[in-house]
Amino acid sequence: MAPSQDLNVPLPNAQTPPHILTLVLIAGLGALNMNIFLPSLPSMAAYFQTDYAVMQLAVSAYLGLTAVMQIIIGPLSDLYGRRPVLIGGLLVFLVATLGCMLSTSVEVFLAFRLVQASVVTGMALSRAIVRDLFDQTRAASMLGYVTMGMAVVPMIGPSVGGVLQQAFGWQATFAALLVFGILVTALVVLDLGETNTHKSASLKAQAQAYPELLRSRRFWGYTATASFASGTFFAFLGGGPYVASAILGMSPARLGLYFGLIAMGYFIGNFLSGRYTEQVGVLRMMVTGSLIALSGTVLATALFMVGLDQPLSLFGPICLVGVGNGLTMPSANAGIVSVRPHLAGSASGLGGALMIGGGAAIAALTGMLLGEGSSAYPLLLMMVATSFVGVFAALYVRRLEEVLGAPA
């Protein structure tokens, strides 16, 4: 079985594999939830009368909890199936989003924001669902297309969020999330047939199989590649809004528009992944993407060092980070869930947990390094460092696969 790729299919069917658009939207909802309110962070800090560092926990603490949740979500989907776990996670997300919108204190907001992390079921299980249906190389190509479509959502998300913030206040961004979440949940109920045809027999059997995954050097290599590639972007999530508003003087609406450049780069990279991975191979895609991302961070740093501290000097090169991640992430994620195909859900969950958990730590550290009177260099140097390690990890995987034998 394979998801239908005809976008004109008129009737969803909950007894068959999902339509490609369904996979795009369930992953896109998680991405949108992560970034639609970023232009509002400074205004939200003022509304709740708290420091920016506290408000930034809505990014870093949220990412940390999504990491923990994926460790649970993956095995549960291997045991009970993708469909019930995904629907349950989305319903919890809807309740939490309403709570965020109605919050009157930063403590209540952050509590509901953490519960919103249940939306990560869509991001984690979309990878497992693709691997349920395709082999590794084809899965990398399909993930490229899925995340290419998914990139459209966060591409416009900060832009929409910035406009909503200026017109109606920060609560409007969560109202938009709630409406989109309801639509996606309805689509999942109607269209997502169960794809896990080899469910684990029991929790005990699941636990006994887990060490098999943990002993795999391939799994850790692919996970490190994905983690440090995404870590560069998470560093930007942690410090980008502050640098843009406090140092470059950008308004929320303008910041949202510039964030679209990053997502546009990610869209381009994912398109190239979907189009060429089967010809080029997952390993070459990962190495090429990692090098492009590194070049973007180095270029941004160089521009600031020569005094060109303008919005385009930051966001233009970071667009290259988006392109690089778009090339790297589909192949790295396909590798993660292909090491042990019968544990695709667990691998997706654990790999995603390490990827997002590391990102949360990087985002938090970057936010801590930025404060009143600081320059953009803590952000820029953090991004250079993480992208450099990402290149090293991709080269390690390539060498490992040359020794052990794997898809080109």
Coordinates of C-alpha atoms in Angstrom, one line a residue:
M1 CA 0.0 0.0 0.0
A2 CA 1.1 3.6 -0.7
P3 CA -0.5 6.9 0.0
S4 CA -2.3 8.3 -3.0
Q5 CA -0.3 11.1 -4.7
D6 CA -3.2 12.4 -6.7
L7 CA -4.1 15.7 -5.0
N8 CA -7.5 15.6 -6.6
V9 CA -8.7 12.4 -4.8
P10 CA -12.2 13.6 -3.7
L11 CA -13.1 11.2 -0.8
P12 CA -10.9 10.5 2.2
N13 CA -11.1 6.9 3.3
A14 CA -10.2 5.8 6.9
Q15 CA -9.6 2.2 5.8
T16 CA -6.7 2.9 3.4
P17 CA -3.3 4.5 3.7
P18 CA -3.4 8.3 4.0
H19 CA -3.4 10.8 1.1
I20 CA -0.1 12.6 0.7
L21 CA -1.8 15.9 1.7
T22 CA -2.8 14.4 5.0
L23 CA 0.8 13.5 5.8
V24 CA 1.8 17.1 4.9
L25 CA -0.7 18.7 7.1
I26 CA -0.2 16.5 10.2
A27 CA 3.5 17.3 10.1
G28 CA 2.8 20.9 9.2
L29 CA 0.6 21.5 12.2
G30 CA 3.5 20.7 14.5
A31 CA 5.8 23.0 12.6
L32 CA 3.3 25.8 12.6
N33 CA 2.8 25.4 16.4
M34 CA 6.5 25.8 16.9
N35 CA 6.9 29.1 15.0
I36 CA 3.7 31.0 14.3
F37 CA 4.0 33.0 17.6
L38 CA 7.7 33.8 17.4
P39 CA 7.2 37.4 16.2
S40 CA 4.9 37.9 19.2
L41 CA 7.5 36.8 21.9
P42 CA 8.6 40.3 22.8
S43 CA 5.0 41.5 23.0
M44 CA 4.0 38.5 25.0
A45 CA 6.8 39.2 27.5
A46 CA 5.4 42.7 27.9
Y47 CA 1.8 41.5 28.2
F48 CA 2.7 39.0 31.0
Q49 CA 5.1 41.5 32.6
T50 CA 8.0 39.0 32.5
D51 CA 11.5 38.8 31.1
Y52 CA 12.2 37.7 27.5
A53 CA 14.2 34.8 28.9
V54 CA 11.2 33.5 30.7
M55 CA 9.0 34.0 27.7
Q56 CA 11.5 32.2 25.6
L57 CA 10.7 29.0 27.6
A58 CA 7.7 28.8 25.4
V59 CA 10.3 27.6 22.8
S60 CA 13.0 25.8 24.7
A61 CA 10.9 24.1 27.4
Y62 CA 8.3 23.2 24.8
L63 CA 11.0 21.6 22.6
G64 CA 12.4 19.7 25.6
L65 CA 9.0 18.2 26.4
T66 CA 8.4 17.2 22.8
A67 CA 11.6 15.4 22.9
V68 CA 10.5 13.4 26.0
M69 CA 7.1 12.7 24.5
Q70 CA 8.5 11.2 21.3
I71 CA 10.3 8.5 23.3
I72 CA 6.8 7.4 24.5
I73 CA 4.8 8.1 21.3
G74 CA 7.0 6.0 19.0
P75 CA 6.8 2.7 21.0
L76 CA 3.1 3.3 21.6
S77 CA 2.5 3.5 17.9
D78 CA 4.5 0.3 17.3
L79 CA 2.3 -1.4 19.9
Y80 CA -1.2 0.1 19.3
G81 CA -0.9 1.5 15.8
R82 CA -0.3 4.9 14.3
R83 CA -4.0 6.0 13.9
P84 CA -5.2 5.9 17.6
V85 CA -2.1 7.4 19.0
L86 CA -2.1 10.3 16.5
I87 CA -5.8 11.1 17.0
G88 CA -5.4 11.1 20.8
G89 CA -2.4 13.4 20.6
L90 CA -4.3 15.9 18.4
L91 CA -7.3 16.0 20.7
V92 CA -5.1 16.9 23.6
F93 CA -3.4 19.6 21.5
L94 CA -6.7 21.3 20.7
V95 CA -7.6 21.6 24.4
A96 CA -4.1 23.0 25.2
T97 CA -4.3 25.5 22.4
L98 CA -7.6 26.9 23.8
G99 CA -5.9 27.1 27.2
C100 CA -3.0 29.1 25.8
M101 CA -5.3 31.5 24.1
L102 CA -7.3 32.2 27.3
S103 CA -4.3 32.4 29.7
T104 CA -4.0 35.5 31.9
S105 CA -0.6 34.7 33.6
V106 CA 2.7 33.5 32.2
E107 CA 2.6 30.5 34.5
V108 CA -0.8 29.3 33.1
F109 CA 0.3 30.0 29.6
L110 CA 3.5 28.1 29.9
A111 CA 1.7 25.1 31.5
F112 CA -0.7 24.9 28.5
R113 CA 2.1 25.6 26.1
L114 CA 3.8 22.5 27.4
V115 CA 0.7 20.4 27.0
Q116 CA 0.6 21.6 23.4
A117 CA 3.6 19.4 22.9
S118 CA 1.2 16.5 22.2
V119 CA 1.1 17.8 18.7
V120 CA 4.5 16.2 18.2
T121 CA 2.6 12.9 17.5
G122 CA 2.0 14.2 14.0
M123 CA 5.7 15.1 13.3
A124 CA 7.0 11.8 14.7
L125 CA 4.4 9.5 13.2
S126 CA 4.4 11.0 9.7
R127 CA 8.0 9.7 9.4
A128 CA 7.0 6.3 10.7
I129 CA 4.0 6.1 8.4
V130 CA 6.2 6.9 5.3
R131 CA 8.6 4.2 6.4
D132 CA 5.7 1.7 6.8
L133 CA 5.0 2.2 3.1
F134 CA 8.4 2.6 1.4
D135 CA 12.0 1.3 1.5
Q136 CA 14.8 3.6 2.7
T137 CA 15.7 5.4 -0.5
R138 CA 12.1 5.8 -1.6
A139 CA 11.2 6.9 1.9
A140 CA 13.8 9.6 1.8
S141 CA 12.4 10.9 -1.5
M142 CA 8.8 10.8 -0.1
L143 CA 9.9 12.5 3.1
G144 CA 11.4 15.2 0.9
Y145 CA 8.0 15.8 -0.8
V146 CA 6.1 15.6 2.5
T147 CA 8.4 18.1 4.2
M148 CA 8.5 20.3 1.1
G149 CA 4.8 20.7 1.4
M150 CA 5.1 21.0 5.1
A151 CA 7.5 23.9 4.7
V152 CA 4.8 26.0 3.1
V153 CA 3.0 26.1 6.4
P154 CA 5.9 27.5 8.5
M155 CA 6.9 29.7 5.6
I156 CA 3.7 31.7 6.0
G157 CA 3.2 31.0 9.7
P158 CA 5.5 33.7 11.2
S159 CA 4.3 36.1 8.5
V160 CA 0.6 35.5 9.4
G161 CA 1.5 35.5 13.1
G162 CA 3.2 38.9 12.9
V163 CA 0.2 40.4 11.1
L164 CA -2.2 38.9 13.6
Q165 CA -0.1 40.2 16.4
Q166 CA -0.2 43.7 15.1
A167 CA -3.8 43.7 14.2
F168 CA -5.5 41.7 17.1
G169 CA -2.8 40.8 19.7
W170 CA -0.9 37.6 20.4
Q171 CA -4.0 35.6 21.3
A172 CA -5.1 35.7 17.6
T173 CA -2.2 33.5 16.7
F174 CA -3.4 30.8 19.0
A175 CA -7.0 31.2 17.7
A176 CA -5.6 30.5 14.2
L177 CA -3.8 27.5 15.5
L178 CA -6.9 26.2 17.1
V179 CA -8.9 26.5 13.8
F180 CA -6.2 24.8 11.8
G181 CA -5.8 22.1 14.4
I182 CA -9.5 21.2 14.3
L183 CA -9.4 20.9 10.5
V184 CA -6.3 18.7 10.6
T185 CA -7.8 16.5 13.3
A186 CA -11.0 16.0 11.2
L187 CA -8.9 15.1 8.2
V188 CA -6.9 12.5 10.1
V189 CA -10.1 10.9 11.4
L190 CA -11.6 10.7 7.9
D191 CA -8.4 9.8 5.9
L192 CA -5.8 8.1 8.0
G193 CA -6.0 4.3 7.7
E194 CA -3.7 2.2 9.9
T195 CA -0.3 1.6 8.2
N196 CA 1.4 -0.4 11.0
T197 CA 0.7 -3.9 9.9
H198 CA 3.4 -5.5 12.2
K199 CA 2.4 -4.3 15.6
S200 CA 4.5 -5.3 18.6
A201 CA 3.0 -8.2 20.5
S202 CA 3.3 -6.6 24.0
L203 CA 5.1 -3.9 25.9
K204 CA 7.5 -6.7 27.1
A205 CA 8.3 -7.7 23.5
Q206 CA 8.7 -4.0 22.7
A207 CA 11.2 -3.5 25.5
Q208 CA 13.1 -6.6 24.5
A209 CA 13.6 -5.3 21.0
Y210 CA 14.6 -1.8 22.0
P211 CA 18.3 -2.6 22.8
E212 CA 18.6 -3.9 19.2
L213 CA 18.0 -0.3 18.1
L214 CA 20.3 1.2 20.7
R215 CA 23.3 -0.9 19.7
S216 CA 23.1 0.3 16.1
R217 CA 26.0 2.7 15.1
R218 CA 24.0 3.5 12.0
F219 CA 21.1 4.7 14.1
W220 CA 23.3 7.0 16.2
G221 CA 25.1 8.3 13.1
Y222 CA 21.9 9.3 11.3
T223 CA 20.5 10.7 14.5
A224 CA 23.6 12.8 15.1
T225 CA 23.4 14.2 11.6
A226 CA 19.7 15.1 11.9
S227 CA 20.2 16.5 15.4
F228 CA 23.0 18.9 14.6
A229 CA 21.5 20.0 11.3
S230 CA 18.3 20.9 13.1
G231 CA 20.3 22.3 16.0
T232 CA 21.5 25.1 13.8
F233 CA 17.8 26.1 13.2
F234 CA 16.9 25.7 16.8
A235 CA 19.7 28.0 17.8
F236 CA 18.1 30.5 15.5
L237 CA 14.7 30.0 17.1
G238 CA 16.2 30.7 20.5
G239 CA 18.1 33.9 19.6
G240 CA 16.8 35.1 16.2
P241 CA 13.7 37.0 17.5
Y242 CA 15.8 38.8 20.0
V243 CA 18.6 39.8 17.5
A244 CA 16.0 40.9 15.0
S245 CA 14.0 43.0 17.4
A246 CA 16.5 44.3 19.9
I247 CA 19.6 44.7 17.7
L248 CA 18.2 45.1 14.1
G249 CA 15.1 47.0 15.2
M250 CA 12.6 44.9 13.2
S251 CA 8.9 45.0 13.9
P252 CA 6.9 41.8 14.5
A253 CA 5.3 41.9 11.1
R254 CA 8.6 42.5 9.3
L255 CA 10.3 39.7 11.4
G256 CA 7.5 37.3 10.3
L257 CA 8.1 38.1 6.7
Y258 CA 11.8 37.6 6.9
F259 CA 11.3 34.3 8.7
G260 CA 9.6 33.2 5.4
L261 CA 13.1 33.3 3.7
I262 CA 14.3 30.4 5.9
A263 CA 11.2 28.3 5.2
M264 CA 11.5 29.1 1.5
G265 CA 15.1 27.8 1.6
Y266 CA 13.8 24.7 3.4
F267 CA 11.1 24.3 0.7
I268 CA 13.7 24.4 -2.0
G269 CA 15.9 21.9 -0.3
N270 CA 13.1 19.5 0.3
F271 CA 12.0 19.8 -3.3
L272 CA 15.5 18.9 -4.5
S273 CA 15.5 15.9 -2.0
G274 CA 12.2 14.6 -3.3
R275 CA 13.3 15.0 -6.9
Y276 CA 16.9 13.7 -6.8
T277 CA 17.5 11.5 -3.7
E278 CA 16.7 8.3 -5.6
Q279 CA 19.3 9.3 -8.2
V280 CA 22.0 10.8 -5.9
G281 CA 21.5 8.7 -2.8
V282 CA 20.9 9.5 0.8
L283 CA 24.5 9.8 1.8
R284 CA 25.5 12.3 -0.8
M285 CA 22.4 14.3 0.0
M286 CA 23.2 14.5 3.7
V287 CA 26.8 15.6 3.2
T288 CA 25.9 18.2 0.5
G289 CA 23.1 19.6 2.7
S290 CA 25.4 19.8 5.7
L291 CA 28.1 21.7 3.8
I292 CA 25.5 24.2 2.4
A293 CA 24.1 24.9 5.9
L294 CA 27.6 25.5 7.2
S295 CA 28.4 27.9 4.4
G296 CA 25.3 29.9 5.3
T297 CA 26.2 30.3 8.9
V298 CA 29.8 31.3 8.1
L299 CA 28.6 33.8 5.5
A300 CA 26.2 35.5 8.0
T301 CA 29.0 35.7 10.6
A302 CA 31.4 37.2 8.0
L303 CA 28.9 39.8 7.0
F304 CA 28.4 41.0 10.6
M305 CA 32.1 41.0 11.2
V306 CA 32.7 43.5 8.3
G307 CA 29.9 45.8 9.7
L308 CA 27.0 44.8 7.5
D309 CA 24.6 44.3 10.4
Q310 CA 21.4 44.4 8.3
P311 CA 18.4 42.1 8.3
L312 CA 19.4 40.6 4.9
S313 CA 22.9 39.9 6.3
L314 CA 21.2 37.6 8.8
F315 CA 18.2 36.2 7.0
G316 CA 19.7 35.9 3.6
P317 CA 22.5 33.5 4.5
I318 CA 20.2 31.7 6.9
C319 CA 18.1 30.9 3.9
L320 CA 21.1 28.7 2.9
V321 CA 20.7 26.9 6.2
G322 CA 17.1 26.2 5.2
V323 CA 18.3 24.8 1.8
G324 CA 20.9 22.6 3.5
N325 CA 18.5 21.2 6.1
G326 CA 16.0 20.5 3.4
L327 CA 18.6 18.3 1.7
T328 CA 19.8 16.7 4.9
M329 CA 16.8 16.0 7.0
P330 CA 14.7 13.7 4.7
S331 CA 17.7 11.4 4.1
A332 CA 18.8 11.4 7.7
N333 CA 15.2 10.7 9.0
A334 CA 14.8 8.0 6.4
G335 CA 18.0 6.5 7.7
I336 CA 16.8 6.7 11.3
V337 CA 13.6 4.8 10.7
S338 CA 15.2 2.3 8.2
V339 CA 17.9 0.9 10.5
R340 CA 15.3 -1.5 12.1
P341 CA 12.2 -1.3 10.0
H342 CA 10.1 -3.3 12.5
L343 CA 10.9 -0.6 15.1
A344 CA 10.2 2.3 12.8
G345 CA 7.9 4.0 15.3
S346 CA 10.4 3.6 18.2
A347 CA 13.3 4.8 16.0
S348 CA 11.3 7.8 14.9
G349 CA 10.4 8.6 18.4
L350 CA 13.8 8.2 19.9
G351 CA 15.6 9.9 17.0
G352 CA 13.1 12.8 17.2
A353 CA 13.5 13.0 20.9
L354 CA 17.3 13.3 20.7
M355 CA 17.0 15.7 17.8
I356 CA 14.5 18.0 19.5
G357 CA 15.9 17.6 23.0
G358 CA 19.3 18.7 21.7
G359 CA 17.6 21.5 19.9
A360 CA 15.9 22.6 23.1
A361 CA 19.2 22.7 24.9
I362 CA 20.8 24.7 22.1
A363 CA 17.8 27.1 21.9
A364 CA 17.9 27.7 25.7
L365 CA 21.6 28.2 25.8
T366 CA 21.4 30.7 22.9
G367 CA 18.7 32.6 24.6
M368 CA 20.7 32.7 27.8
L369 CA 23.7 34.1 26.0
L370 CA 21.7 37.0 24.6
G371 CA 20.5 39.8 26.7
E372 CA 20.6 43.6 27.2
G373 CA 23.6 45.0 25.6
S374 CA 24.7 41.8 23.8
S375 CA 25.7 41.5 20.2
A376 CA 24.5 39.1 17.5
Y377 CA 27.7 37.0 17.8
P378 CA 26.5 34.5 20.5
L379 CA 23.8 33.5 18.0
L380 CA 26.0 33.5 15.0
L381 CA 28.8 31.5 16.6
M382 CA 26.4 28.9 18.0
M383 CA 25.0 28.3 14.6
V384 CA 28.5 28.0 13.1
A385 CA 29.4 25.4 15.7
T386 CA 26.3 23.3 15.4
S387 CA 26.5 23.2 11.6
F388 CA 30.2 22.3 11.7
V389 CA 29.4 19.3 13.9
G390 CA 26.6 18.4 11.5
V391 CA 29.0 18.2 8.6
F392 CA 31.3 15.9 10.7
A393 CA 28.4 13.7 11.6
A394 CA 27.3 13.3 8.0
L395 CA 30.8 12.4 7.0
Y396 CA 30.9 9.8 9.8
V397 CA 27.7 8.2 8.5
R398 CA 29.1 8.1 5.0
R399 CA 32.3 6.4 6.2
L400 CA 30.3 4.0 8.4
E401 CA 28.1 2.9 5.5
E402 CA 31.1 2.5 3.2
V403 CA 32.5 0.0 5.7
L404 CA 29.3 -1.8 6.6
G405 CA 27.6 -1.6 3.2
A406 CA 24.3 0.4 2.8
P407 CA 22.3 2.3 0.2
A408 CA 24.3 4.9 -1.7

